[in-house]
Structure formats: structure tokens, C-alpha cells
PDB file of C-alpha atoms and ligand atoms in Angstrom:
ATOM      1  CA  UNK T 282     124.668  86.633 119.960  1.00 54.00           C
ATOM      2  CA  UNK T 283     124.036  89.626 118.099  1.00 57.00           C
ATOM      3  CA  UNK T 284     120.758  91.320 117.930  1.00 64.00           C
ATOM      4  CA  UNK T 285     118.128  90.690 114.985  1.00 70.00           C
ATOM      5  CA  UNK T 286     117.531  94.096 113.438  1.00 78.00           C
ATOM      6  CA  UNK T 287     114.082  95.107 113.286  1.00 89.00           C
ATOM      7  CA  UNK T 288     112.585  95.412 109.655  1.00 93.00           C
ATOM      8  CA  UNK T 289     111.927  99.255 109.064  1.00 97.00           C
ATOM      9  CA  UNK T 290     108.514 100.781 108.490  1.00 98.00           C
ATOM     10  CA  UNK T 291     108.449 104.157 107.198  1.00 98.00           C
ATOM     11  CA  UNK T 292     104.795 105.523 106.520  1.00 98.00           C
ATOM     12  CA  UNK T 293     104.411 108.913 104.682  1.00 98.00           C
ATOM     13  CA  UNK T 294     100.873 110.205 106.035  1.00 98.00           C
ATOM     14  CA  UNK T 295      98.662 112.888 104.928  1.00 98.00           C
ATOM     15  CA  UNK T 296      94.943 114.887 105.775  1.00 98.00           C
ATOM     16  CA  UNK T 297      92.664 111.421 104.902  1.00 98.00           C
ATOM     17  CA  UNK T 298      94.193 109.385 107.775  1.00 98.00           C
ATOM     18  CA  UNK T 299      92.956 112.563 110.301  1.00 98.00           C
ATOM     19  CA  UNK T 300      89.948 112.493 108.393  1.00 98.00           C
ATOM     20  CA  UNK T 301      87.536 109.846 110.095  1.00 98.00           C
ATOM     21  CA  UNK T 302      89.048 111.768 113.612  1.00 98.00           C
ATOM     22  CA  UNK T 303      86.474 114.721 111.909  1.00 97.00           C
ATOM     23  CA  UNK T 304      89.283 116.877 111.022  1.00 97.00           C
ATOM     24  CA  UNK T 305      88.508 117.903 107.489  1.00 93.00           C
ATOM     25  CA  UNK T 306      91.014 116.949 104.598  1.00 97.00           C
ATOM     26  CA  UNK T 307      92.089 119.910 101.879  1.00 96.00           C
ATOM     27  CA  UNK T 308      91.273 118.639  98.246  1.00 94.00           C
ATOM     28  CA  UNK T 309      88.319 116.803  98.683  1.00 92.00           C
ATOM     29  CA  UNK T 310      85.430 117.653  97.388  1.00 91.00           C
ATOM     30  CA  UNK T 311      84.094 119.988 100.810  1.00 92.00           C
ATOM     31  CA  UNK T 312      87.840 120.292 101.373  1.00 95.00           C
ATOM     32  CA  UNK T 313      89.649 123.277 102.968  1.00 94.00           C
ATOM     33  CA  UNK T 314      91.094 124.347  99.863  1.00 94.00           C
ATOM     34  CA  UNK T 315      86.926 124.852  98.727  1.00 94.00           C
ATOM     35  CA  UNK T 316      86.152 126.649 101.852  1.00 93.00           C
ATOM     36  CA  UNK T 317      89.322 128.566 101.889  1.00 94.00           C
ATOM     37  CA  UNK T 318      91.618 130.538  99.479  1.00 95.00           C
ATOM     38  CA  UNK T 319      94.991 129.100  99.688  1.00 95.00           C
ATOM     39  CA  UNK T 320      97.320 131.912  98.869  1.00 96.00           C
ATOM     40  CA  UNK T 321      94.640 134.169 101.702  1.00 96.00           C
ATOM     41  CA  UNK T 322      95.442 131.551 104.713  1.00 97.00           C
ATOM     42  CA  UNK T 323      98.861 129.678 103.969  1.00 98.00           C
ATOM     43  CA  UNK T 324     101.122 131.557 101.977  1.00 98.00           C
ATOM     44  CA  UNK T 325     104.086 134.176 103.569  1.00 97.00           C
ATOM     45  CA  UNK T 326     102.010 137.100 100.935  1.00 98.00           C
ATOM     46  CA  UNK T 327      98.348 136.311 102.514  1.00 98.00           C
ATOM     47  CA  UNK T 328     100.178 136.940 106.202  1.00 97.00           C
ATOM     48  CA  UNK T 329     101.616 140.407 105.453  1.00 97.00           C
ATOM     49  CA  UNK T 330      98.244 141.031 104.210  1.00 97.00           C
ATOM     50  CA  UNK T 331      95.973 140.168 106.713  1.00 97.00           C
ATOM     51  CA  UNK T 332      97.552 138.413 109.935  1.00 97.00           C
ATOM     52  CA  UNK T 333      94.360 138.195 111.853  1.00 97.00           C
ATOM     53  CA  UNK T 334      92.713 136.144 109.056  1.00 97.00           C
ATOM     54  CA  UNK T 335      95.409 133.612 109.164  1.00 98.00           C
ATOM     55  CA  UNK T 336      95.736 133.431 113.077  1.00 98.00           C
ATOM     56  CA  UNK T 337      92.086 132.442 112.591  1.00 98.00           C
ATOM     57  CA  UNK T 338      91.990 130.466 110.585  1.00 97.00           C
ATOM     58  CA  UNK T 339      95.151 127.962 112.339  1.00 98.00           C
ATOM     59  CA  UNK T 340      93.471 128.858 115.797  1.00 98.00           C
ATOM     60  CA  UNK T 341      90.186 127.037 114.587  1.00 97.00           C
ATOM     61  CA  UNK T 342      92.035 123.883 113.226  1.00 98.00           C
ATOM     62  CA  UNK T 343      94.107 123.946 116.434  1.00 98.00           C
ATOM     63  CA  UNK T 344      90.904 123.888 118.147  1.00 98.00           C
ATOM     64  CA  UNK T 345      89.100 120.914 116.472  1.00 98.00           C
ATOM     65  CA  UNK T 346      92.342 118.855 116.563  1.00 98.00           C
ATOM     66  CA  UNK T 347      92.384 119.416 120.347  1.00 98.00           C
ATOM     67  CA  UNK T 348      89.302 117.728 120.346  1.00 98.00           C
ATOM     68  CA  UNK T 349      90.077 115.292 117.933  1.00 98.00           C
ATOM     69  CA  UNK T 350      91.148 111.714 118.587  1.00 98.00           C
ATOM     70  CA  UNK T 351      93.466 109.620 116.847  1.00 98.00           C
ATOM     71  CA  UNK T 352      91.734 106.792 114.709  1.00 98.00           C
ATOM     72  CA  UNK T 353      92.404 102.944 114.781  1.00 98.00           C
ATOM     73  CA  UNK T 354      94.402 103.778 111.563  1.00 98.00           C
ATOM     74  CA  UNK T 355      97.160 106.050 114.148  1.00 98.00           C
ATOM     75  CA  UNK T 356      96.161 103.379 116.886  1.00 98.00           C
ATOM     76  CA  UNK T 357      97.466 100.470 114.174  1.00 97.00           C
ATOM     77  CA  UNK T 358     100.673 102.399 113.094  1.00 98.00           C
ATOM     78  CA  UNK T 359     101.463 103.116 116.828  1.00 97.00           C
ATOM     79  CA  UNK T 360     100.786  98.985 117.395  1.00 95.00           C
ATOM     80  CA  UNK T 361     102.914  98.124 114.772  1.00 95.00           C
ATOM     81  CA  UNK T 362     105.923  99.910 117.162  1.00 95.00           C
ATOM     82  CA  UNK T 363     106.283  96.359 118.985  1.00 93.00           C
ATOM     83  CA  UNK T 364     107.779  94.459 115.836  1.00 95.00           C
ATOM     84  CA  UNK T 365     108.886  97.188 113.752  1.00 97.00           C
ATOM     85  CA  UNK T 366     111.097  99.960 113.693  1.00 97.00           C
ATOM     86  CA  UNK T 367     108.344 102.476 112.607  1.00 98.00           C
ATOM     87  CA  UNK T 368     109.006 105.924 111.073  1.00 98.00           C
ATOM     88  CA  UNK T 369     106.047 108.180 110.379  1.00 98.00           C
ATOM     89  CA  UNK T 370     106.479 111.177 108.161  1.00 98.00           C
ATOM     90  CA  UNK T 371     103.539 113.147 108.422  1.00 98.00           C
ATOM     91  CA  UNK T 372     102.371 116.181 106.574  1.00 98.00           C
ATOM     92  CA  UNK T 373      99.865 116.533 108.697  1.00 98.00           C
ATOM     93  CA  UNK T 374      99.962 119.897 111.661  1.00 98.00           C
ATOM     94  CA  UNK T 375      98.023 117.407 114.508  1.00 98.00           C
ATOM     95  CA  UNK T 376      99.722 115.715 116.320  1.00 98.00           C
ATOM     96  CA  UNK T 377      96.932 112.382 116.531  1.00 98.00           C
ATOM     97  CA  UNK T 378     100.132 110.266 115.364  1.00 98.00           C
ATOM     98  CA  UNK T 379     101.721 110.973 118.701  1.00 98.00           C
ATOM     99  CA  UNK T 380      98.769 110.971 121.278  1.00 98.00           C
ATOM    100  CA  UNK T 381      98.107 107.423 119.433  1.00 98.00           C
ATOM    101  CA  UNK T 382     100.904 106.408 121.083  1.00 98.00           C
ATOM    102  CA  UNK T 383     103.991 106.833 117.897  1.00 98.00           C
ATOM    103  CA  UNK T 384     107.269 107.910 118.887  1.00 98.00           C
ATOM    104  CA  UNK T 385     108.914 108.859 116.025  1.00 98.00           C
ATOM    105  CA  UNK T 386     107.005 111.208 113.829  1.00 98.00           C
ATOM    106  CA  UNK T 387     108.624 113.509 111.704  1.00 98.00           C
ATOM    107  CA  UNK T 388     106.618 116.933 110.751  1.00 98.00           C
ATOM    108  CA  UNK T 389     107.295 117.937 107.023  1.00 98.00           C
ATOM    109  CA  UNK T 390     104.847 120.983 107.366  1.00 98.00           C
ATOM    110  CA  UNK T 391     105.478 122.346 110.810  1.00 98.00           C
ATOM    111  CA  UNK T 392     102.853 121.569 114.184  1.00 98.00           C
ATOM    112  CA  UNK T 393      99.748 123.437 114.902  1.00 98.00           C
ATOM    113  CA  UNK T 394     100.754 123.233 118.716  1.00 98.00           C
ATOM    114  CA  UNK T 395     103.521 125.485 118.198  1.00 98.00           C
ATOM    115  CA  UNK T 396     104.341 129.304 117.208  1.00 98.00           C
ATOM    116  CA  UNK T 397     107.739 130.979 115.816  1.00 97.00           C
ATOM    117  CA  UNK T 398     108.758 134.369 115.907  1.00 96.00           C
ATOM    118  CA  UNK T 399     108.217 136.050 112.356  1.00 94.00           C
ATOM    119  CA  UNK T 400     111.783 137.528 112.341  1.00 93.00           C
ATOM    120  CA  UNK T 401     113.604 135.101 114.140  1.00 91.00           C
ATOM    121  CA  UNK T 402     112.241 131.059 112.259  1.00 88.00           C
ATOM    122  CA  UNK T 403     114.592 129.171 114.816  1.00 91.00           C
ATOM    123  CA  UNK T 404     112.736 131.038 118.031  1.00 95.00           C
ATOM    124  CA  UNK T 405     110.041 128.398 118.140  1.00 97.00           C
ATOM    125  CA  UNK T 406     107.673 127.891 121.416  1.00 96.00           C
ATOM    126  CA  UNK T 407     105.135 125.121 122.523  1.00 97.00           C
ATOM    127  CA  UNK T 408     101.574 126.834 123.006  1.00 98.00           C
ATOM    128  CA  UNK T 409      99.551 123.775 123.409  1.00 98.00           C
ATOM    129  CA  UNK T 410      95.962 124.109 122.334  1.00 98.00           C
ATOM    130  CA  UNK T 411      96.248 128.047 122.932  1.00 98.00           C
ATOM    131  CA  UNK T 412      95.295 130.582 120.307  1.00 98.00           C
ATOM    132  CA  UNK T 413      97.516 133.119 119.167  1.00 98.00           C
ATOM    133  CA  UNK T 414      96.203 136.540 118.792  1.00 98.00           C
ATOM    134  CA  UNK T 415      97.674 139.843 117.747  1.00 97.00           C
ATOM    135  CA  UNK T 416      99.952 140.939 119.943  1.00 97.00           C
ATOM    136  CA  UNK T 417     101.632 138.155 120.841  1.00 97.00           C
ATOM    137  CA  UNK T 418     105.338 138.697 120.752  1.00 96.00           C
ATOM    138  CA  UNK T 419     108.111 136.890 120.536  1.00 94.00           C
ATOM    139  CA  UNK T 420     111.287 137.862 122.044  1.00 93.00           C
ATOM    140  CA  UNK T 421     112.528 139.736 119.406  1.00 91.00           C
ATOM    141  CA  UNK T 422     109.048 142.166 119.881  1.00 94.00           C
ATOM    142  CA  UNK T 423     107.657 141.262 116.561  1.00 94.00           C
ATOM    143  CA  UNK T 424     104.433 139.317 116.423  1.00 97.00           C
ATOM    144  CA  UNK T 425     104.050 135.412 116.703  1.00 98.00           C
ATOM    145  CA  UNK T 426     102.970 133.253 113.840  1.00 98.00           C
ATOM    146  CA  UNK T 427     101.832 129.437 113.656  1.00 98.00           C
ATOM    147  CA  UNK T 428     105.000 127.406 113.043  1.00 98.00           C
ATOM    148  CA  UNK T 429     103.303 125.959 110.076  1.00 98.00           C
ATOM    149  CA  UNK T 430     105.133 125.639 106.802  1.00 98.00           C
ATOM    150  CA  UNK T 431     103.422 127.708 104.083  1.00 97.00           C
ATOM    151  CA  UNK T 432     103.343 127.668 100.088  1.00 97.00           C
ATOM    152  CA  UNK T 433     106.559 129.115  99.080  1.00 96.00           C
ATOM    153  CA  UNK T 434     108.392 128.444 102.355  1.00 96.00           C
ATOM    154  CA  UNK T 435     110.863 125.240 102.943  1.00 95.00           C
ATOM    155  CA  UNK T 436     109.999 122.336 104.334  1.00 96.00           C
ATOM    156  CA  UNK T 437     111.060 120.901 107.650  1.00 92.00           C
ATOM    157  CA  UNK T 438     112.926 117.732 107.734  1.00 97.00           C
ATOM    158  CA  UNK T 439     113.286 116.907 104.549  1.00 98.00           C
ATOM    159  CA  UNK T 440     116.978 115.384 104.344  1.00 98.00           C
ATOM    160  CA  UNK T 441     115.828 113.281 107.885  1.00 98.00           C
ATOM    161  CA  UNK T 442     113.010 111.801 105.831  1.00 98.00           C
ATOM    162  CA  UNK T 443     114.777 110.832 102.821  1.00 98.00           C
ATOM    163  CA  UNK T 444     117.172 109.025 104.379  1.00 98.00           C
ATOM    164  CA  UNK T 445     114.564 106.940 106.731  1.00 98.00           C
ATOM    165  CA  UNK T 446     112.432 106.518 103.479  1.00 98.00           C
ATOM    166  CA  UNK T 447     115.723 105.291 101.283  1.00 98.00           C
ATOM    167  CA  UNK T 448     115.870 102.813 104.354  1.00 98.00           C
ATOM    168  CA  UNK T 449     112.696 101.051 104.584  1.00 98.00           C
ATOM    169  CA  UNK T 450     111.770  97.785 104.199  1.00 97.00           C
ATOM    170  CA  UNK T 451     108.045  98.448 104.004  1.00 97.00           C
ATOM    171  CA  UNK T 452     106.470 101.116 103.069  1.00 98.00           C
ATOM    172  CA  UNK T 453     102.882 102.498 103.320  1.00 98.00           C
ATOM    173  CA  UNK T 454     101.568 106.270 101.880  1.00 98.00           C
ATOM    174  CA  UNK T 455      98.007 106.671 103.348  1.00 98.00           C
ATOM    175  CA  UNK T 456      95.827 109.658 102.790  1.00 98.00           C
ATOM    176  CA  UNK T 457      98.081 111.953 100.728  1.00 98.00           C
ATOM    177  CA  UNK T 458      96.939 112.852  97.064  1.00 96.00           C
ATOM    178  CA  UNK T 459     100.499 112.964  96.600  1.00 96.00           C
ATOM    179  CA  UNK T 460     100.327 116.621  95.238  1.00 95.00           C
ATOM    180  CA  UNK T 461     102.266 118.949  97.362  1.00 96.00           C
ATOM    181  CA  UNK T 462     105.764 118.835  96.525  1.00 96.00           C
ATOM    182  CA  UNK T 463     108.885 117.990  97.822  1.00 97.00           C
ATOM    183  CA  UNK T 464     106.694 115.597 100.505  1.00 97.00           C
ATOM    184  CA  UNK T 465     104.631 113.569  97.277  1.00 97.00           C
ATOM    185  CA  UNK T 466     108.303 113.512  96.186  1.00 97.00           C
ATOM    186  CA  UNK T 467     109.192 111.382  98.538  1.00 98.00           C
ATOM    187  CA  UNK T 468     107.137 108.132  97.119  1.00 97.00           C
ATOM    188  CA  UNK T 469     109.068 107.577  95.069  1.00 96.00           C
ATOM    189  CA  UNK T 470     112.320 107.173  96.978  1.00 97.00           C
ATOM    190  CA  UNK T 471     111.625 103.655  98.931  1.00 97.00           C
ATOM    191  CA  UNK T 472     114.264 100.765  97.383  1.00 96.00           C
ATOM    192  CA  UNK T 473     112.844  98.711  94.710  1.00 94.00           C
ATOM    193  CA  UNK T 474     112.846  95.553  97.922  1.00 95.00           C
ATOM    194  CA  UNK T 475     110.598  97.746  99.895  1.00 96.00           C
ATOM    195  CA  UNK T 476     106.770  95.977 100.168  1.00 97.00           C
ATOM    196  CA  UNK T 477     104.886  99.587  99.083  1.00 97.00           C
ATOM    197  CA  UNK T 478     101.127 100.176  99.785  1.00 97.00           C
ATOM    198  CA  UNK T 479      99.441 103.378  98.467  1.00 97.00           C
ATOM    199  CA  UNK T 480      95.588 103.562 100.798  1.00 97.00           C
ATOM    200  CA  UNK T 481      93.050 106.415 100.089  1.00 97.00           C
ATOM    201  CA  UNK T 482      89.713 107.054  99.249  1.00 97.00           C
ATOM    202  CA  UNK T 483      89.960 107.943  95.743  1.00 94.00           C
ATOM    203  CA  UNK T 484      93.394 107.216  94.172  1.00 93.00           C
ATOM    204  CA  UNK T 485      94.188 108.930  90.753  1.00 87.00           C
ATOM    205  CA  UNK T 486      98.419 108.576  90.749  1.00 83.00           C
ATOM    206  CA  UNK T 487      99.826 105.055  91.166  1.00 84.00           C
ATOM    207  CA  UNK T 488     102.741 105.166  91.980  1.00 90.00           C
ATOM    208  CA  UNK T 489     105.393 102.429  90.507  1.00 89.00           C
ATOM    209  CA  UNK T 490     105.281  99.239  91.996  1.00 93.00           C
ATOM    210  CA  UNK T 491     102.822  99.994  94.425  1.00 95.00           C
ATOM    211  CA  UNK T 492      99.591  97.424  95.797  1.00 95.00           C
ATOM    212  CA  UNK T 493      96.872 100.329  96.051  1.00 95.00           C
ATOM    213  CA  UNK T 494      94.206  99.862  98.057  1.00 96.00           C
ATOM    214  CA  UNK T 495      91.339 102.245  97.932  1.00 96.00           C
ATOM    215  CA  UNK T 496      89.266 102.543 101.137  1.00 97.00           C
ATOM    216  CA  UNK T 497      89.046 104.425 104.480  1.00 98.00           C
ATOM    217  CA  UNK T 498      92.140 104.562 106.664  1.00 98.00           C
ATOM    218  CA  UNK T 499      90.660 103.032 109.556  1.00 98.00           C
ATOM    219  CA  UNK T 500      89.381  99.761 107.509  1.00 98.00           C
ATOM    220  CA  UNK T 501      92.657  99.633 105.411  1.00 98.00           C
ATOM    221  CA  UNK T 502      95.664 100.429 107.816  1.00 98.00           C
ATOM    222  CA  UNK T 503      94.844  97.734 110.612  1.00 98.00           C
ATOM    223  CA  UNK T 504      94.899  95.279 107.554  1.00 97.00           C
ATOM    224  CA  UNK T 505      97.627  95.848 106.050  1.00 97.00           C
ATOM    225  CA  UNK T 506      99.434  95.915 109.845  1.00 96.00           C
ATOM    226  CA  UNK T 507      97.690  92.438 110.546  1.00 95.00           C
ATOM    227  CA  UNK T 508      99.765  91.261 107.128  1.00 95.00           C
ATOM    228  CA  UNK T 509     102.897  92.512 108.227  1.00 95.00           C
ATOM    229  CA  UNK T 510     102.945  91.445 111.430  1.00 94.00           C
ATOM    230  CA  UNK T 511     102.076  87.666 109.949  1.00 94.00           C
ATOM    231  CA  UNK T 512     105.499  88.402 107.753  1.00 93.00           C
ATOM    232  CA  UNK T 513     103.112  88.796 104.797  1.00 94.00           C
ATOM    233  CA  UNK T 514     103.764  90.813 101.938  1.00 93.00           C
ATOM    234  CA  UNK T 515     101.356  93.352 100.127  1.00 90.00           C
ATOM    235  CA  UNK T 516     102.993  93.638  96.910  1.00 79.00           C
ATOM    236  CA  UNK T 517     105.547  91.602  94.634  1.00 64.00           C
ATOM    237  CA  UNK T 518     108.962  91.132  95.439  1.00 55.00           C
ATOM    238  CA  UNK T 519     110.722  93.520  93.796  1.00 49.00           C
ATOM    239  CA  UNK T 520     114.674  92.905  93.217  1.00 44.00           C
ATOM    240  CA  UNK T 521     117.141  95.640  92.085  1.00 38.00           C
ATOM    241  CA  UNK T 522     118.905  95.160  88.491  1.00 35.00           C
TER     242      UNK T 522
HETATM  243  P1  LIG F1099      94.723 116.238 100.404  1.00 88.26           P
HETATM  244  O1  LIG F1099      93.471 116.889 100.892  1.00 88.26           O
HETATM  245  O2  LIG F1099      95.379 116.808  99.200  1.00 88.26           O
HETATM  246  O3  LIG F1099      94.424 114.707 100.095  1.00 88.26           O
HETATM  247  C1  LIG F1099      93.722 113.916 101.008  1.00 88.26           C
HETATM  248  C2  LIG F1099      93.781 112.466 100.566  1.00 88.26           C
HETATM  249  O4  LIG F1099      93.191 111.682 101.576  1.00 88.26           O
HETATM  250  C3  LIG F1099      93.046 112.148  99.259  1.00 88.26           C
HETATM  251  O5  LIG F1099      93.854 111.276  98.487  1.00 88.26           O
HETATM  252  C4  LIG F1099      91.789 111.383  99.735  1.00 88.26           C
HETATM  253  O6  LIG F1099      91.361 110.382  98.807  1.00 88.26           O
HETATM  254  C5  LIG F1099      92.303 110.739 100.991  1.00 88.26           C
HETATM  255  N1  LIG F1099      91.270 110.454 102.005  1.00 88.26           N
HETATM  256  C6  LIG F1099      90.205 111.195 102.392  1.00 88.26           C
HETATM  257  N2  LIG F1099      89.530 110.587 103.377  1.00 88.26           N
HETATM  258  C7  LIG F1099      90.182 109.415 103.634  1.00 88.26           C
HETATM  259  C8  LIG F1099      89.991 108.336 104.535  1.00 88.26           C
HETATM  260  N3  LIG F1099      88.978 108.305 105.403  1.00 88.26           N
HETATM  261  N4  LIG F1099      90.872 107.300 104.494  1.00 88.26           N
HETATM  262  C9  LIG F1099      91.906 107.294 103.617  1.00 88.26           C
HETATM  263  N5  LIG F1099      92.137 108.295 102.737  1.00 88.26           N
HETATM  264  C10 LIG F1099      91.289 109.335 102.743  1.00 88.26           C
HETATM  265  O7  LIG F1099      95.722 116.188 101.662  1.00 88.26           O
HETATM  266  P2  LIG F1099      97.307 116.036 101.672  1.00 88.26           P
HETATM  267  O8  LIG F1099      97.785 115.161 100.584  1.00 88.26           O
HETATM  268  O9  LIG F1099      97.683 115.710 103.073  1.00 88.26           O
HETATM  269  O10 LIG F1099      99.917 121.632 103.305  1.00 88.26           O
HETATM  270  O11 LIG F1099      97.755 117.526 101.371  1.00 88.26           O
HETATM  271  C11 LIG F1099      99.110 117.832 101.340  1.00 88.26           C
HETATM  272  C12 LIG F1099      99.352 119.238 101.832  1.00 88.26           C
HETATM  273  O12 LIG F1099      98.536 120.139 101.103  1.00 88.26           O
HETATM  274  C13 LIG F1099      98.958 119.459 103.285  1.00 88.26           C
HETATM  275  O13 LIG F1099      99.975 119.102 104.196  1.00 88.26           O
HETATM  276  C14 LIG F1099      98.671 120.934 103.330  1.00 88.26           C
HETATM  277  C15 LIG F1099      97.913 121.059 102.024  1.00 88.26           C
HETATM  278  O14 LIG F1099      97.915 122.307 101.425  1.00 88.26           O
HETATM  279  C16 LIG F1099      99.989 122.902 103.739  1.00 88.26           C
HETATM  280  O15 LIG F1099      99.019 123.513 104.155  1.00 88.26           O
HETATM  281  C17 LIG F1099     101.348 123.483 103.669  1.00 88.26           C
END
């Protein structure tokens, strides 16, 4: 007898589901993006101006997500692995997805755990919960960088997540404002069959055909698991024309 395929769950995750873990979110009103000037920490132009501003800056947020734990909102989507075929794209640099216990997380913006060479983008090392200072090389002699995907840069992954996202049979965005592009792009991409849940604290953009549920992750994402795991849907069914 042949094996029953596993219904797919892809989840496209952003800063609010690492928020109640204490690690702070970027367009929220006390946000990074207040605290911080953008094009200064996490474009390619605020590097070549001022390197040791931007190694600071990714050494503290590697810091407090070493000492961060993953949420019951990670705990739920790594749960969810014993029924499901479960996909996470993350935007997110931690890596509380993982330690929750998920196996397959794809990183659209790079990992906070690792460093690249600034000549050589494919000459990527693991440096755990280490800073990274001036003067650390990489092979090639020039100096290390967070592997981190800035503004203006490309992102990683993208094809791999498209095609998991074109796949799924559910499909929940949590904590994204959906406003960095290509990654908000890919909301819209889930067949019109998919069950689609949008969950964050404030939601301005609904997407189409989405069941939106504003709240915290942790309150939200274990309920919505608990519905799919009783074969429950969250939204209409949806049929293609
Ligand atoms: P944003 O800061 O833009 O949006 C955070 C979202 O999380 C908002 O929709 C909030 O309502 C929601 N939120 C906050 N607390 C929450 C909670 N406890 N439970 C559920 N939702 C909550 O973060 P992102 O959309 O992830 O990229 O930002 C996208 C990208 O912009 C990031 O990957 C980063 C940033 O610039 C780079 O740095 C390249």
C-alpha cells in the first residue's frame, strides 16, 4: 500500500513571532528601525562607511538572541512536524525556529550565527554566538562581515521558497508587516486551495483570501495548530476557476 502524503505546511515568519522571546521587532512603534538608521546599519553603503558601527550593531542582536528562547508560537510550529510536512520561511537572522525543535527552515535574510568574507559571498563560516570585530579575516585577507542580507543586496533562497510556498496546502504568515520585498511577495503565491492565516499584532494589509487574526504569536499560533491538527480549516474553501 502506498504511503498517504502528508498535507504541506509552509509558514512565512517574520520579527513579531521572536518578539515575546524579548528580541525587539523593526517597525513597531520602539522598533529597530526608530532606534536605528537603516541605510547606517543594514545597507552595503552604511558598511563601507563605518564597519565598526555595523559589526556592533549585529554583535548586540547576536547577543540577545543567544539568550533568547524560542516561544510556544516556534514550540507549536516545531509540534506541528508530527502530522505535517512543515516548511518555515523565515526572515528572521535567529535561529529560535530551529532550537524549537524545526527542521526545515529556510533563511530569506541570511543568519546572525554566521559571517562571509566581503570579497568572496560564497566563503561563509559558522561563528556561533561570537562577535566579529575588526580584523577578522577571511581567507581571502579582507575583513569578515555578518552573513546578513542587506537593503540593496539579493535575497537568499528565494526560488527554494517559492516553490515550497506554490506547494502548500496550508498556509500561515505570522509576524511580518509584509513590507520588505521580494519575501512580503511571497503571500501571495500559496494556491487558491491553500487554508491561509495572516496573525499579528496590528494588521493593516489583508491579504486575498486570508482569515486574519490579530493577536500575539504565542496565543494565536498554538490555535490555529490545535485546528489543523483536528483537520479543521481556518478559512473558506477556496477552488481554482
Ligand atoms: P516588522 O518589524 O516590519 O513587522 C513586525 C510585525 O510583527 C508587525 O506586523 C507586528 O504587528 C507584528 N508583531 C509584533 N509583535 C507581535 C507578537 N507578539 N505576535 C505577533 N505579531 C507581532 O518585521 P518584519 O516584517 O519581519 O530585514 O520585517 C521584515 C524585514 O525588515 C526584516 O527581515 C528586516 C527588516 O528590515 C533586514 O534587516 C534585511
Amino acid at each position: 500500500m502506498g504511503q498517504v502524503e502528508k498535507t504541506k505546511v509552509v509558514v512565512l515568519s517574520g520579527a513579531g513571532i521572536s518578539a515575546e522571546s524579548g528580541l525587539g521587532t523593526f517597525r513597531d512603534s520602539g522598533g529597530l528601525w526608530e532606534k536605528y538608521d537603516l541605510r547606517t546599519v543594514a545597507t552595503p553603503e552604511g558598511w563601507a562607511r563605518n564597519p565598526e558601527l555595523v559589526l556592533e550593531f549585529y554583535n548586540a542582536r547576536r547577543q540577545q538572541a543567544a539568550a533568547a528562547e524560542p516561544n510556544l508560537a516556534h514550540r507549536a510550529l516545531a509540534r506541528l512536524q508530527e502530522h505535517f510536512e512543515v516548511v518555515i520561511v523565515t526572515q528572521n537572522v535567529d535561529d529560535l525556529h530551529e532550537r524549537a525543535g524545526s527542521t526545515q527552515v529556510i533563511h530569506l535574510h541570511g543568519k546572525l550565527r554566521e559571517a562571509k568574507s566581503s570579497v568572496e559571498p560564497i566563503e561563509v563560516r559558522d561563528i556561533g554566538d561570537r562577535d566579529i570585530l575588526i580584523g577578522d579575516l577571511c581567507k581571502h585577507g579582507s575583513q569578515l562581515r555578518p552573513n546578513i542580507v542587506w537593503f540593496g543586496e539579493m535575497i537568499e533562497n528565494f526560488d527554494l521558497a517559492k516553490k515550497h510556498v506554490r506547494e502548500a496546502g496550508h498556509f500561515l504568515v505570522v509576524g511580518t508587516s509584509l513590507q520588505v520585498f521580494p519575501a512580503a511577495g511571497l503571500a501571495t503565491l500559496s494556491p487558491n486551495t491553500a487554508d491561509k492565516v495572516l496573525v499579528a499584532l496590528d494588521i493593516d494589509l489583508e491579504p486575498r483570501g486570508f482569515s486574519i487574526r490579530e493577536g500575539k504569536a504565542t496565543q494565536e499560533v498554538p490555535a490555529i495548530i490545535d485546528t489543523w491538527l483536528a483537520g479543521k480549516r481556518l478559512s473558506g474553501p477556496r477552488y481554482s476557476v
